[in-house]
PDB file of C-alpha atoms in Angstrom:
ATOM      1  CA  ARG A   1      17.856 -24.480  16.670  1.00 36.00           C
ATOM      2  CA  ILE A   2      16.167 -23.472  13.401  1.00 37.00           C
ATOM      3  CA  GLN A   3      17.013 -20.055  11.953  1.00 37.00           C
ATOM      4  CA  TYR A   4      14.232 -18.400   9.968  1.00 35.00           C
ATOM      5  CA  THR A   5      15.095 -15.549   7.652  1.00 40.00           C
ATOM      6  CA  VAL A   6      12.863 -12.538   7.239  1.00 40.00           C
ATOM      7  CA  LYS A   7      13.077 -11.090   3.726  1.00 43.00           C
ATOM      8  CA  CYS A   8      13.415  -7.440   4.524  1.00 45.00           C
ATOM      9  CA  ASP A   9      15.872  -4.773   3.483  1.00 46.00           C
ATOM     10  CA  ASP A  10      18.891  -6.400   5.087  1.00 49.00           C
ATOM     11  CA  SER A  11      17.609 -10.016   5.348  1.00 53.00           C
ATOM     12  CA  ILE A  12      18.312 -10.398   9.041  1.00 57.00           C
ATOM     13  CA  SER A  13      17.309 -13.528  10.912  1.00 66.00           C
ATOM     14  CA  LEU A  14      14.422 -13.432  13.378  1.00 64.00           C
ATOM     15  CA  ASN A  15      16.895 -13.878  16.228  1.00 73.00           C
ATOM     16  CA  GLU A  16      18.910 -10.862  15.084  1.00 75.00           C
ATOM     17  CA  PHE A  17      15.712  -8.870  14.647  1.00 67.00           C
ATOM     18  CA  TYR A  18      14.550  -9.814  18.147  1.00 73.00           C
ATOM     19  CA  ASN A  19      17.924  -8.959  19.680  1.00 77.00           C
ATOM     20  CA  LYS A  20      17.976  -5.610  17.882  1.00 75.00           C
ATOM     21  CA  TYR A  21      14.635  -4.522  19.362  1.00 75.00           C
ATOM     22  CA  LYS A  22      14.319  -6.455  22.643  1.00 79.00           C
ATOM     23  CA  CYS A  23      15.487  -3.454  24.692  1.00 82.00           C
ATOM     24  CA  TYR A  24      12.736  -1.248  23.204  1.00 81.00           C
ATOM     25  CA  SER A  25       9.494  -0.674  25.076  1.00 85.00           C
ATOM     26  CA  LYS A  26       6.182  -1.604  23.483  1.00 84.00           C
ATOM     27  CA  ASP A  27       5.416   2.089  22.853  1.00 88.00           C
ATOM     28  CA  GLU A  28       8.798   2.609  21.168  1.00 85.00           C
ATOM     29  CA  ILE A  29       8.245  -0.396  18.901  1.00 83.00           C
ATOM     30  CA  LEU A  30       4.736   0.801  17.999  1.00 85.00           C
ATOM     31  CA  ALA A  31       6.117   4.278  17.244  1.00 86.00           C
ATOM     32  CA  LEU A  32       8.791   2.751  14.982  1.00 84.00           C
ATOM     33  CA  LYS A  33       6.138   0.667  13.217  1.00 83.00           C
ATOM     34  CA  LYS A  34       3.893   3.694  12.744  1.00 85.00           C
ATOM     35  CA  GLU A  35       6.773   5.738  11.299  1.00 87.00           C
ATOM     36  CA  ARG A  36       7.774   2.939   8.908  1.00 84.00           C
ATOM     37  CA  GLN A  37       4.125   2.496   7.879  1.00 86.00           C
ATOM     38  CA  LYS A  38       3.903   6.230   7.139  1.00 89.00           C
ATOM     39  CA  ASP A  39       7.133   6.029   5.099  1.00 89.00           C
ATOM     40  CA  PHE A  40       5.726   3.072   3.124  1.00 89.00           C
ATOM     41  CA  LEU A  41       2.515   4.907   2.199  1.00 91.00           C
ATOM     42  CA  ALA A  42       4.516   8.035   1.319  1.00 93.00           C
ATOM     43  CA  HIS A  43       5.973   6.148  -1.680  1.00 94.00           C
ATOM     44  CA  PHE A  44       2.644   6.414  -3.511  1.00 94.00           C
ATOM     45  CA  THR A  45       2.116  10.194  -3.346  1.00 95.00           C
ATOM     46  CA  PRO A  46       5.023  11.302  -5.612  1.00 96.00           C
ATOM     47  CA  VAL A  47       3.746   8.931  -8.299  1.00 95.00           C
ATOM     48  CA  LEU A  48       0.031   9.704  -8.011  1.00 95.00           C
ATOM     49  CA  LYS A  49       0.156  13.475  -7.385  1.00 96.00           C
ATOM     50  CA  PRO A  50       1.513  14.376 -10.876  1.00 96.00           C
ATOM     51  CA  LEU A  51      -1.435  12.415 -12.314  1.00 94.00           C
ATOM     52  CA  GLY A  52      -3.870  14.706 -10.473  1.00 94.00           C
ATOM     53  CA  PHE A  53      -4.577  12.562  -7.397  1.00 96.00           C
ATOM     54  CA  LYS A  54      -5.199  14.160  -4.010  1.00 96.00           C
ATOM     55  CA  LYS A  55      -4.405  12.254  -0.832  1.00 95.00           C
ATOM     56  CA  LYS A  56      -6.690  11.944   2.162  1.00 94.00           C
ATOM     57  CA  GLY A  57      -5.670   9.368   4.749  1.00 92.00           C
ATOM     58  CA  THR A  58      -4.793   6.198   2.864  1.00 93.00           C
ATOM     59  CA  ARG A  59      -6.819   7.077  -0.241  1.00 94.00           C
ATOM     60  CA  TRP A  60      -5.695   8.980  -3.319  1.00 96.00           C
ATOM     61  CA  THR A  61      -8.533  10.354  -5.482  1.00 95.00           C
ATOM     62  CA  LYS A  62      -8.600  11.898  -8.953  1.00 94.00           C
ATOM     63  CA  ASP A  63     -11.553  13.883 -10.294  1.00 93.00           C
ATOM     64  CA  LEU A  64     -12.278  12.483 -13.749  1.00 90.00           C
ATOM     65  CA  GLY A  65     -14.279  15.589 -14.708  1.00 85.00           C
ATOM     66  CA  ASN A  66     -17.484  13.747 -15.597  1.00 82.00           C
ATOM     67  CA  GLY A  67     -19.102  13.316 -12.187  1.00 86.00           C
ATOM     68  CA  ASN A  68     -16.835  10.348 -11.493  1.00 87.00           C
ATOM     69  CA  ALA A  69     -13.659   9.986  -9.476  1.00 91.00           C
ATOM     70  CA  LEU A  70     -10.932   7.365  -9.523  1.00 92.00           C
ATOM     71  CA  SER A  71      -9.559   6.253  -6.164  1.00 93.00           C
ATOM     72  CA  PHE A  72      -6.566   4.197  -5.162  1.00 93.00           C
ATOM     73  CA  GLU A  73      -6.863   3.025  -1.577  1.00 92.00           C
ATOM     74  CA  ALA A  74      -4.435   1.256   0.732  1.00 91.00           C
ATOM     75  CA  GLN A  75      -6.762  -0.741   2.987  1.00 90.00           C
ATOM     76  CA  LYS A  76      -5.182  -2.196   6.106  1.00 87.00           C
ATOM     77  CA  SER A  77      -6.259  -5.731   6.935  1.00 85.00           C
ATOM     78  CA  ALA A  78      -8.440  -6.003  10.023  1.00 86.00           C
ATOM     79  CA  TYR A  79      -6.650  -9.223  10.983  1.00 86.00           C
ATOM     80  CA  SER A  80      -3.003  -8.373  10.424  1.00 81.00           C
ATOM     81  CA  ASP A  81      -0.612  -5.519   9.737  1.00 80.00           C
ATOM     82  CA  GLU A  82      -0.817  -6.036   5.973  1.00 84.00           C
ATOM     83  CA  TYR A  83      -2.501  -4.018   3.229  1.00 87.00           C
ATOM     84  CA  TYR A  84      -4.893  -4.655   0.390  1.00 88.00           C
ATOM     85  CA  PHE A  85      -4.860  -2.185  -2.510  1.00 91.00           C
ATOM     86  CA  ASN A  86      -8.134  -1.220  -4.148  1.00 91.00           C
ATOM     87  CA  VAL A  87      -8.842   0.776  -7.301  1.00 91.00           C
ATOM     88  CA  SER A  88     -12.365   2.101  -7.803  1.00 90.00           C
ATOM     89  CA  VAL A  89     -14.374   4.464  -9.959  1.00 90.00           C
ATOM     90  CA  HIS A  90     -17.213   6.113  -8.063  1.00 89.00           C
ATOM     91  CA  ASP A  91     -19.470   9.155  -7.943  1.00 88.00           C
ATOM     92  CA  ILE A  92     -17.306  12.205  -7.132  1.00 87.00           C
ATOM     93  CA  SER A  93     -19.496  13.143  -4.165  1.00 85.00           C
ATOM     94  CA  ASN A  94     -19.911   9.624  -2.763  1.00 84.00           C
ATOM     95  CA  PHE A  95     -17.007   7.187  -2.511  1.00 80.00           C
ATOM     96  CA  TYR A  96     -19.403   4.407  -1.523  1.00 79.00           C
ATOM     97  CA  ALA A  97     -21.487   4.760  -4.703  1.00 78.00           C
ATOM     98  CA  GLU A  98     -18.965   2.555  -6.476  1.00 69.00           C
ATOM     99  CA  LYS A  99     -19.448   1.934 -10.193  1.00 79.00           C
ATOM    100  CA  TYR A 100     -16.321  -0.113 -10.716  1.00 79.00           C
ATOM    101  CA  GLY A 101     -13.927  -1.574  -8.189  1.00 83.00           C
ATOM    102  CA  THR A 102     -11.145  -4.107  -8.140  1.00 85.00           C
ATOM    103  CA  ARG A 103      -8.449  -5.320  -5.829  1.00 86.00           C
ATOM    104  CA  VAL A 104      -4.885  -5.079  -7.081  1.00 86.00           C
ATOM    105  CA  VAL A 105      -3.546  -8.606  -7.601  1.00 82.00           C
ATOM    106  CA  ILE A 106       0.118  -9.343  -8.257  1.00 76.00           C
ATOM    107  CA  ASN A 107       1.446 -12.894  -8.433  1.00 73.00           C
ATOM    108  CA  ASN A 108      -1.895 -14.303  -7.224  1.00 71.00           C
ATOM    109  CA  SER A 109      -1.588 -12.357  -3.961  1.00 77.00           C
ATOM    110  CA  GLN A 110      -4.176  -9.810  -2.853  1.00 74.00           C
ATOM    111  CA  ILE A 111      -2.494  -8.799   0.383  1.00 77.00           C
ATOM    112  CA  TYR A 112       0.915  -7.219   0.790  1.00 80.00           C
ATOM    113  CA  ASN A 113       3.113  -7.182   3.871  1.00 81.00           C
ATOM    114  CA  TRP A 114       4.678  -3.757   3.594  1.00 83.00           C
ATOM    115  CA  GLN A 115       7.059  -4.510   6.439  1.00 81.00           C
ATOM    116  CA  LEU A 116       8.833  -7.181   4.410  1.00 80.00           C
ATOM    117  CA  MET A 117       8.966  -5.305   1.100  1.00 83.00           C
ATOM    118  CA  THR A 118      12.210  -3.829  -0.182  1.00 85.00           C
ATOM    119  CA  GLU A 119      12.312  -0.390  -1.820  1.00 88.00           C
ATOM    120  CA  ASN A 120      12.469  -2.117  -5.224  1.00 89.00           C
ATOM    121  CA  GLN A 121       9.439  -4.281  -4.427  1.00 88.00           C
ATOM    122  CA  ILE A 122       7.461  -1.198  -3.379  1.00 89.00           C
ATOM    123  CA  GLU A 123       8.410   0.564  -6.616  1.00 91.00           C
ATOM    124  CA  GLU A 124       7.471  -2.535  -8.646  1.00 90.00           C
ATOM    125  CA  LEU A 125       4.095  -2.672  -6.872  1.00 89.00           C
ATOM    126  CA  ILE A 126       3.437   0.988  -7.659  1.00 92.00           C
ATOM    127  CA  GLN A 127       4.461   0.709 -11.328  1.00 93.00           C
ATOM    128  CA  TYR A 128       2.473  -2.499 -11.830  1.00 91.00           C
ATOM    129  CA  THR A 129      -0.601  -0.903 -10.238  1.00 92.00           C
ATOM    130  CA  LEU A 130      -0.274   2.196 -12.437  1.00 93.00           C
ATOM    131  CA  LYS A 131       0.101   0.254 -15.700  1.00 93.00           C
ATOM    132  CA  THR A 132      -2.462  -2.448 -14.966  1.00 92.00           C
ATOM    133  CA  TYR A 133      -5.191  -0.721 -12.974  1.00 90.00           C
ATOM    134  CA  ILE A 134      -4.918   3.070 -12.706  1.00 92.00           C
ATOM    135  CA  ILE A 135      -3.868   4.333 -16.166  1.00 93.00           C
ATOM    136  CA  PRO A 136      -6.405   2.125 -18.022  1.00 91.00           C
ATOM    137  CA  LYS A 137      -9.235   3.448 -15.809  1.00 88.00           C
ATOM    138  CA  ILE A 138      -8.123   7.050 -16.280  1.00 89.00           C
ATOM    139  CA  GLU A 139      -8.123   6.530 -20.055  1.00 88.00           C
ATOM    140  CA  GLU A 140     -11.514   4.763 -19.974  1.00 86.00           C
ATOM    141  CA  TYR A 141     -13.383   7.271 -17.805  1.00 80.00           C
ATOM    142  CA  LEU A 142     -11.639  10.600 -18.336  1.00 69.00           C
ATOM    143  CA  ILE A 143     -13.440  13.032 -20.609  1.00 58.00           C
ATOM    144  CA  VAL A 144     -10.948  15.393 -22.196  1.00 50.00           C
TER     145      VAL A 144
END
């Protein structure tokens, strides 16, 4: 029998993972997933809030003071339980009037499986996104 290893916090095998949760009902598993998903997204707020971002759902938005806003959005894939991360500059009153938008890309990957990421990987994702996408756009568009 082949053992596959899931790269998560404690690197348990799929068999161990299955055995750990096989006694849970579907609703209990979905509740656990929802709570872990909420915990994952909560990592972004303490980093973005001091920069002036306000959170609504899975989007953090900063008023750039010139009629524009900068948004960082965690967009869940329609086909899986993974996320894309988008950074956009748009009209403050209309998110969909996008002037500039890009998808965060790290290591040639545009989609991130939050369930398999360690705390360090989440922190690295946040810091990379800040340095590469968010801070440069704040500096470019912000009128002081």
